[in-house]
């Protein structure tokens, strides 16, 4: 008898998704379980979360970081020895960030997670809108990414967090791996490997790295997680968009391409790390943050040199 394509392969209830890379149709319950199982496996394999840890989650209010926080709270929320703290950075992107912060506030209040909000205005005495309006050599995303990363790391250090979770999903990681291949940038590629302890830098964790972007979106929808789906007005990184289209096209014609790219990278990265040891960590002579040069990238972008 022909298989009913709209039925869940695990329980025969109505399917809400077909995963071409696994060949499975899944209902709401089994889809959510599949995502959570992959997240747990990623954490167990890559991030050795011990007892009495404080885990910081970088929360923008967008789908990826909201889903990461929601699932982590589901997995660890009942453990008394672990504390989750959400950190939101207000970069000063008019309308867009104000709206996404409201989603971040709603989620943290719904699930009862402590929420800290820090702004570029307070920390750097400027905003991304102001920086973007000036004459500049880099794209707005370079300023935003570097300054936000630096600020989130410092807040996480200040609150004594052992880990810093970000919402990067499978698509983000496959795109970054491909972009680094295209640019021949091996050193940058190694930075995607599971983190090691370095003084002054909080260990990073990406529990959604095995979850395709469309599944993150669907997980948020079926679990009623409040997420901001609007797009940042500065989001026009040309190369990443080209790579995204190319990988999406490949994925459609050859399901599993993004997983294969990531799997190949995971096998290679240990060997590469031996050939290209990471640079020694120093302290920025201006702000004191950990970096590999005398002055960190954030201070250089802010013109403090
Ligand atoms: Fe910042 Fe660029 Fe992301 Fe906008 S798209 S939030 S500018 S990194």
CSV table of C-alpha atoms and ligand atoms in Angstrom, one decimal:
chain,number,residue,atom,x,y,z
A,1,UNK,CA,0.0,0.0,0.0
A,2,UNK,CA,1.3,3.5,-0.9
A,3,UNK,CA,2.6,5.5,2.1
A,4,UNK,CA,0.4,8.4,3.2
A,5,UNK,CA,2.8,11.4,2.7
A,6,UNK,CA,0.8,13.7,5.0
A,7,UNK,CA,1.0,11.4,8.1
A,8,UNK,CA,3.7,11.4,10.8
A,9,UNK,CA,6.0,8.5,10.3
A,10,UNK,CA,6.2,8.0,14.1
A,11,UNK,CA,2.5,8.1,15.2
A,12,UNK,CA,0.4,8.5,12.1
A,13,UNK,CA,-1.0,11.9,13.2
A,14,UNK,CA,-1.1,14.7,10.7
A,15,UNK,CA,2.4,15.7,9.6
A,16,UNK,CA,3.4,19.4,9.7
A,17,UNK,CA,6.8,19.0,8.0
A,18,UNK,CA,8.7,16.8,5.6
A,19,UNK,CA,12.5,16.7,6.2
A,20,UNK,CA,14.0,15.9,2.7
A,21,UNK,CA,17.4,15.2,4.3
A,22,UNK,CA,16.0,12.5,6.6
A,23,UNK,CA,13.1,11.3,4.5
A,24,UNK,CA,10.7,11.8,7.5
A,25,UNK,CA,7.3,13.3,7.8
A,26,UNK,CA,6.7,14.5,11.4
A,27,UNK,CA,3.7,15.8,13.4
A,28,UNK,CA,3.9,18.8,15.7
A,29,UNK,CA,4.9,16.6,18.8
A,30,UNK,CA,7.5,14.5,17.0
A,31,UNK,CA,8.9,17.5,15.1
A,32,UNK,CA,9.5,19.4,18.4
A,33,UNK,CA,11.0,16.2,20.0
A,34,UNK,CA,13.3,15.8,17.0
A,35,UNK,CA,14.6,19.4,17.3
A,36,UNK,CA,15.1,19.1,21.1
A,37,UNK,CA,16.8,15.7,20.7
A,38,UNK,CA,19.3,17.3,18.2
A,39,UNK,CA,19.9,20.2,20.5
A,40,UNK,CA,20.6,17.9,23.5
A,41,UNK,CA,22.9,15.8,21.4
A,42,UNK,CA,24.8,18.9,20.2
A,43,UNK,CA,25.2,20.1,23.8
A,44,UNK,CA,26.4,16.7,25.0
A,45,UNK,CA,28.9,16.2,22.2
A,46,UNK,CA,30.3,19.7,21.9
A,47,UNK,CA,29.7,21.6,25.2
A,48,UNK,CA,30.6,20.0,28.4
A,49,UNK,CA,28.2,21.7,30.7
A,50,UNK,CA,29.1,21.0,34.3
A,51,UNK,CA,27.4,21.6,37.6
A,52,UNK,CA,26.9,25.0,39.1
A,53,UNK,CA,27.3,26.9,35.9
A,54,UNK,CA,25.8,30.2,34.9
A,55,UNK,CA,24.9,30.2,31.3
A,56,UNK,CA,24.4,33.5,29.4
A,57,UNK,CA,22.3,33.5,26.3
A,58,UNK,CA,22.7,36.3,23.8
A,59,UNK,CA,19.0,37.2,23.1
A,60,UNK,CA,18.1,39.5,20.3
A,61,UNK,CA,14.4,38.8,20.2
A,62,UNK,CA,14.7,37.1,16.7
A,63,UNK,CA,13.7,33.5,16.1
A,64,UNK,CA,17.1,31.9,16.6
A,65,UNK,CA,18.1,33.3,19.9
A,66,UNK,CA,14.5,33.0,21.3
A,67,UNK,CA,14.3,29.3,20.3
A,68,UNK,CA,17.8,28.7,21.8
A,69,UNK,CA,16.7,30.2,25.1
A,70,UNK,CA,13.4,28.5,25.1
A,71,UNK,CA,14.9,25.0,24.5
A,72,UNK,CA,17.7,25.6,27.0
A,73,UNK,CA,15.2,26.6,29.6
A,74,UNK,CA,13.2,23.4,28.8
A,75,UNK,CA,16.3,21.3,29.2
A,76,UNK,CA,18.0,23.0,32.1
A,77,UNK,CA,15.3,25.2,33.6
A,78,UNK,CA,14.5,22.8,36.4
A,79,UNK,CA,18.2,22.2,37.4
A,80,UNK,CA,18.9,24.2,40.6
A,81,UNK,CA,22.6,24.2,40.0
A,82,UNK,CA,22.4,25.9,36.6
A,83,UNK,CA,21.3,29.5,36.0
A,84,UNK,CA,20.3,30.9,32.7
A,85,UNK,CA,20.6,34.7,32.1
A,86,UNK,CA,19.5,36.4,28.9
A,87,UNK,CA,21.6,39.3,27.6
A,88,UNK,CA,20.2,41.7,25.1
A,89,UNK,CA,22.2,44.4,23.4
A,90,UNK,CA,20.4,47.5,22.1
A,91,UNK,CA,22.7,48.6,19.3
A,92,UNK,CA,20.6,51.6,18.6
A,93,UNK,CA,18.9,50.6,15.4
A,94,UNK,CA,15.8,52.7,15.2
A,95,UNK,CA,12.4,50.9,15.3
A,96,UNK,CA,13.9,47.5,14.5
A,97,UNK,CA,15.7,46.9,17.7
A,98,UNK,CA,13.1,48.6,19.9
A,99,UNK,CA,10.6,46.1,18.5
A,100,UNK,CA,12.8,43.0,18.9
A,101,UNK,CA,13.6,44.0,22.5
A,102,UNK,CA,9.9,43.8,23.3
A,103,UNK,CA,9.8,40.2,22.1
A,104,UNK,CA,12.9,39.4,24.2
A,105,UNK,CA,11.2,41.0,27.2
A,106,UNK,CA,8.0,39.0,26.6
A,107,UNK,CA,9.8,35.7,26.3
A,108,UNK,CA,12.0,36.1,29.4
A,109,UNK,CA,9.0,37.2,31.4
A,110,UNK,CA,6.9,34.2,30.1
A,111,UNK,CA,9.5,31.6,31.0
A,112,UNK,CA,10.9,33.4,34.1
A,113,UNK,CA,14.5,33.9,33.0
A,114,UNK,CA,16.6,36.9,34.3
A,115,UNK,CA,17.1,39.4,31.5
A,116,UNK,CA,19.8,42.1,31.2
A,117,UNK,CA,19.7,44.8,28.6
A,118,UNK,CA,22.7,46.9,27.8
A,119,UNK,CA,23.0,49.6,25.0
A,120,UNK,CA,25.7,50.9,22.7
A,121,UNK,CA,24.6,54.3,23.9
A,122,UNK,CA,25.5,53.6,27.5
A,123,UNK,CA,28.6,51.5,26.8
A,124,UNK,CA,30.1,53.3,23.7
A,125,UNK,CA,28.4,56.6,23.8
A,126,UNK,CA,27.1,56.1,20.3
A,127,UNK,CA,24.5,54.0,18.4
A,128,UNK,CA,24.7,51.9,15.3
A,129,UNK,CA,22.5,54.4,13.4
A,130,UNK,CA,25.0,57.1,14.2
A,131,UNK,CA,28.0,55.0,13.2
A,132,UNK,CA,26.3,53.9,10.0
A,133,UNK,CA,25.6,57.6,9.1
A,134,UNK,CA,29.3,58.5,9.3
A,135,UNK,CA,31.8,58.1,6.6
A,136,UNK,CA,33.1,54.5,7.1
A,137,UNK,CA,35.3,51.9,5.5
A,138,UNK,CA,33.3,48.8,6.8
A,139,UNK,CA,29.7,47.7,6.4
A,140,UNK,CA,27.3,48.5,9.3
A,141,UNK,CA,27.2,44.8,10.2
A,142,UNK,CA,31.0,44.8,10.9
A,143,UNK,CA,30.6,47.6,13.5
A,144,UNK,CA,27.5,46.0,14.9
A,145,UNK,CA,28.9,42.4,15.1
A,146,UNK,CA,32.3,43.4,16.6
A,147,UNK,CA,30.9,45.9,19.2
A,148,UNK,CA,28.0,43.6,20.2
A,149,UNK,CA,30.3,40.6,20.6
A,150,UNK,CA,32.7,42.6,22.7
A,151,UNK,CA,30.0,44.0,24.9
A,152,UNK,CA,28.2,40.6,25.4
A,153,UNK,CA,31.5,39.0,26.3
A,154,UNK,CA,32.2,41.6,28.9
A,155,UNK,CA,28.7,41.4,30.4
A,156,UNK,CA,28.9,37.6,30.5
A,157,UNK,CA,32.3,37.9,32.3
A,158,UNK,CA,31.0,40.5,34.7
A,159,UNK,CA,28.1,38.2,35.8
A,160,UNK,CA,30.4,35.2,36.1
A,161,UNK,CA,28.9,33.2,33.2
A,162,UNK,CA,30.9,30.2,32.2
A,163,UNK,CA,29.2,29.9,28.8
A,164,UNK,CA,27.7,32.2,26.2
A,165,UNK,CA,25.1,30.7,24.0
A,166,UNK,CA,24.2,32.1,20.6
A,167,UNK,CA,21.4,31.2,18.3
A,168,UNK,CA,23.4,30.3,15.2
A,169,UNK,CA,21.6,27.6,13.2
A,170,UNK,CA,22.7,25.1,10.6
A,171,UNK,CA,22.2,27.5,7.7
A,172,UNK,CA,24.3,30.3,9.4
A,173,UNK,CA,27.1,27.8,10.1
A,174,UNK,CA,27.1,26.3,6.6
A,175,UNK,CA,27.1,29.8,5.0
A,176,UNK,CA,30.1,30.8,7.2
A,177,UNK,CA,32.0,27.7,6.4
A,178,UNK,CA,31.4,28.2,2.7
A,179,UNK,CA,32.3,31.9,2.9
A,180,UNK,CA,35.6,31.1,4.6
A,181,UNK,CA,36.4,28.5,2.0
A,182,UNK,CA,35.6,31.0,-0.8
A,183,UNK,CA,37.8,33.6,0.9
A,184,UNK,CA,40.6,31.0,1.7
A,185,UNK,CA,40.4,32.2,5.3
A,186,UNK,CA,41.5,29.1,7.3
A,187,UNK,CA,42.3,31.0,10.6
A,188,UNK,CA,38.7,32.4,10.6
A,189,UNK,CA,37.4,29.0,9.9
A,190,UNK,CA,39.1,27.5,12.9
A,191,UNK,CA,37.3,29.9,15.1
A,192,UNK,CA,34.1,28.0,14.4
A,193,UNK,CA,35.4,24.9,16.1
A,194,UNK,CA,34.2,23.9,19.6
A,195,UNK,CA,35.7,26.5,22.0
A,196,UNK,CA,38.5,26.0,24.4
A,197,UNK,CA,39.1,27.9,27.6
A,198,UNK,CA,40.9,31.2,27.0
A,199,UNK,CA,41.4,33.8,29.7
A,200,UNK,CA,39.1,36.8,29.3
A,201,UNK,CA,36.8,35.1,26.8
A,202,UNK,CA,33.6,33.3,27.8
A,203,UNK,CA,33.2,29.9,26.2
A,204,UNK,CA,30.8,30.0,23.2
A,205,UNK,CA,28.1,27.5,22.6
A,206,UNK,CA,25.8,27.1,19.5
A,207,UNK,CA,23.2,24.5,20.5
A,208,UNK,CA,21.1,25.1,17.3
A,209,UNK,CA,24.0,24.4,14.9
A,210,UNK,CA,22.3,21.2,13.7
A,211,UNK,CA,18.9,22.7,13.2
A,212,UNK,CA,18.0,24.1,9.7
A,213,UNK,CA,16.8,27.7,9.7
A,214,UNK,CA,13.3,26.8,8.4
A,215,UNK,CA,12.9,24.3,11.3
A,216,UNK,CA,13.9,26.9,13.9
A,217,UNK,CA,11.2,29.1,12.4
A,218,UNK,CA,8.6,26.3,12.5
A,219,UNK,CA,9.6,25.3,16.1
A,220,UNK,CA,9.0,28.9,17.2
A,221,UNK,CA,5.6,28.8,15.5
A,222,UNK,CA,4.3,25.5,16.7
A,223,UNK,CA,5.5,26.2,20.3
A,224,UNK,CA,4.0,29.7,20.3
A,225,UNK,CA,7.3,31.4,21.1
A,226,UNK,CA,7.1,35.2,20.7
A,227,UNK,CA,9.7,36.1,18.1
A,228,UNK,CA,10.4,39.1,16.0
A,229,UNK,CA,10.4,38.2,12.3
A,230,UNK,CA,11.2,41.6,10.9
A,231,UNK,CA,14.5,42.2,9.1
A,232,UNK,CA,17.2,44.6,10.2
A,233,UNK,CA,17.4,47.6,7.8
A,234,UNK,CA,21.2,47.0,7.5
A,235,UNK,CA,20.9,43.4,6.5
A,236,UNK,CA,22.4,43.4,3.0
A,237,UNK,CA,25.7,41.6,3.3
A,238,UNK,CA,26.2,40.8,-0.4
A,239,UNK,CA,28.5,37.8,-0.2
A,240,UNK,CA,26.5,36.0,2.6
A,241,UNK,CA,23.3,36.5,0.6
A,242,UNK,CA,24.9,35.0,-2.5
A,243,UNK,CA,26.2,32.1,-0.6
A,244,UNK,CA,22.8,31.6,1.1
A,245,UNK,CA,21.1,31.4,-2.3
A,246,UNK,CA,23.7,29.0,-3.6
A,247,UNK,CA,23.4,26.6,-0.6
A,248,UNK,CA,19.6,26.8,-0.6
A,249,UNK,CA,19.6,25.8,-4.3
A,250,UNK,CA,22.0,22.9,-3.6
A,251,UNK,CA,20.0,21.8,-0.6
A,252,UNK,CA,16.9,21.7,-2.7
A,253,UNK,CA,18.5,19.6,-5.4
A,254,UNK,CA,20.7,17.5,-3.1
A,255,UNK,CA,19.0,17.3,0.4
A,256,UNK,CA,21.6,17.1,3.2
A,257,UNK,CA,24.2,19.4,1.5
A,258,UNK,CA,24.3,21.8,4.5
A,259,UNK,CA,24.8,18.9,7.0
A,260,UNK,CA,27.5,17.4,4.8
A,261,UNK,CA,29.4,20.7,4.6
A,262,UNK,CA,29.2,21.0,8.4
A,263,UNK,CA,30.2,17.3,8.9
A,264,UNK,CA,33.2,17.7,6.6
A,265,UNK,CA,34.2,20.8,8.5
A,266,UNK,CA,33.9,19.1,11.9
A,267,UNK,CA,36.2,16.3,10.7
A,268,UNK,CA,38.8,18.7,9.4
A,269,UNK,CA,38.9,21.4,12.0
A,270,UNK,CA,40.9,19.5,14.6
A,271,UNK,CA,43.6,18.8,12.1
A,272,UNK,CA,43.6,22.4,10.9
A,273,UNK,CA,43.8,23.7,14.4
A,274,UNK,CA,47.1,21.9,14.9
A,275,UNK,CA,48.5,23.4,11.7
A,276,UNK,CA,47.3,26.9,12.5
A,277,UNK,CA,47.5,27.4,16.3
A,278,UNK,CA,45.3,30.3,17.5
A,279,UNK,CA,47.2,33.5,18.3
A,280,UNK,CA,48.1,34.3,21.9
A,281,UNK,CA,45.5,36.1,23.9
A,282,UNK,CA,46.4,39.6,25.2
A,283,UNK,CA,44.6,42.4,26.9
A,284,UNK,CA,43.5,45.4,24.9
A,285,UNK,CA,45.7,48.3,26.1
A,286,UNK,CA,42.7,50.7,25.8
A,287,UNK,CA,39.6,48.8,27.2
A,288,UNK,CA,41.3,45.7,28.8
A,289,UNK,CA,39.2,43.2,26.8
A,290,UNK,CA,40.8,40.0,25.6
A,291,UNK,CA,42.2,40.2,22.0
A,292,UNK,CA,45.1,39.0,19.9
A,293,UNK,CA,46.5,42.4,19.1
A,294,UNK,CA,47.6,45.3,21.3
A,295,UNK,CA,44.3,47.2,20.6
A,296,UNK,CA,41.1,45.2,20.2
A,297,UNK,CA,38.9,45.5,17.0
A,298,UNK,CA,36.1,47.3,18.9
A,299,UNK,CA,38.4,50.1,20.1
A,300,UNK,CA,39.9,50.3,16.6
A,301,UNK,CA,36.4,50.6,15.0
A,302,UNK,CA,35.5,53.3,17.5
A,303,UNK,CA,38.5,55.2,16.4
A,304,UNK,CA,40.1,55.2,19.9
A,305,UNK,CA,43.6,54.5,18.6
B,1,LIG,FE1,23.6,44.2,13.3
B,1,LIG,FE2,23.9,43.6,10.7
B,1,LIG,FE3,22.5,42.0,12.3
B,1,LIG,FE4,21.6,44.3,11.7
B,1,LIG,S1,21.9,42.6,10.2
B,1,LIG,S2,21.6,43.4,13.7
B,1,LIG,S3,23.4,45.6,11.6
B,1,LIG,S4,24.8,42.4,12.4
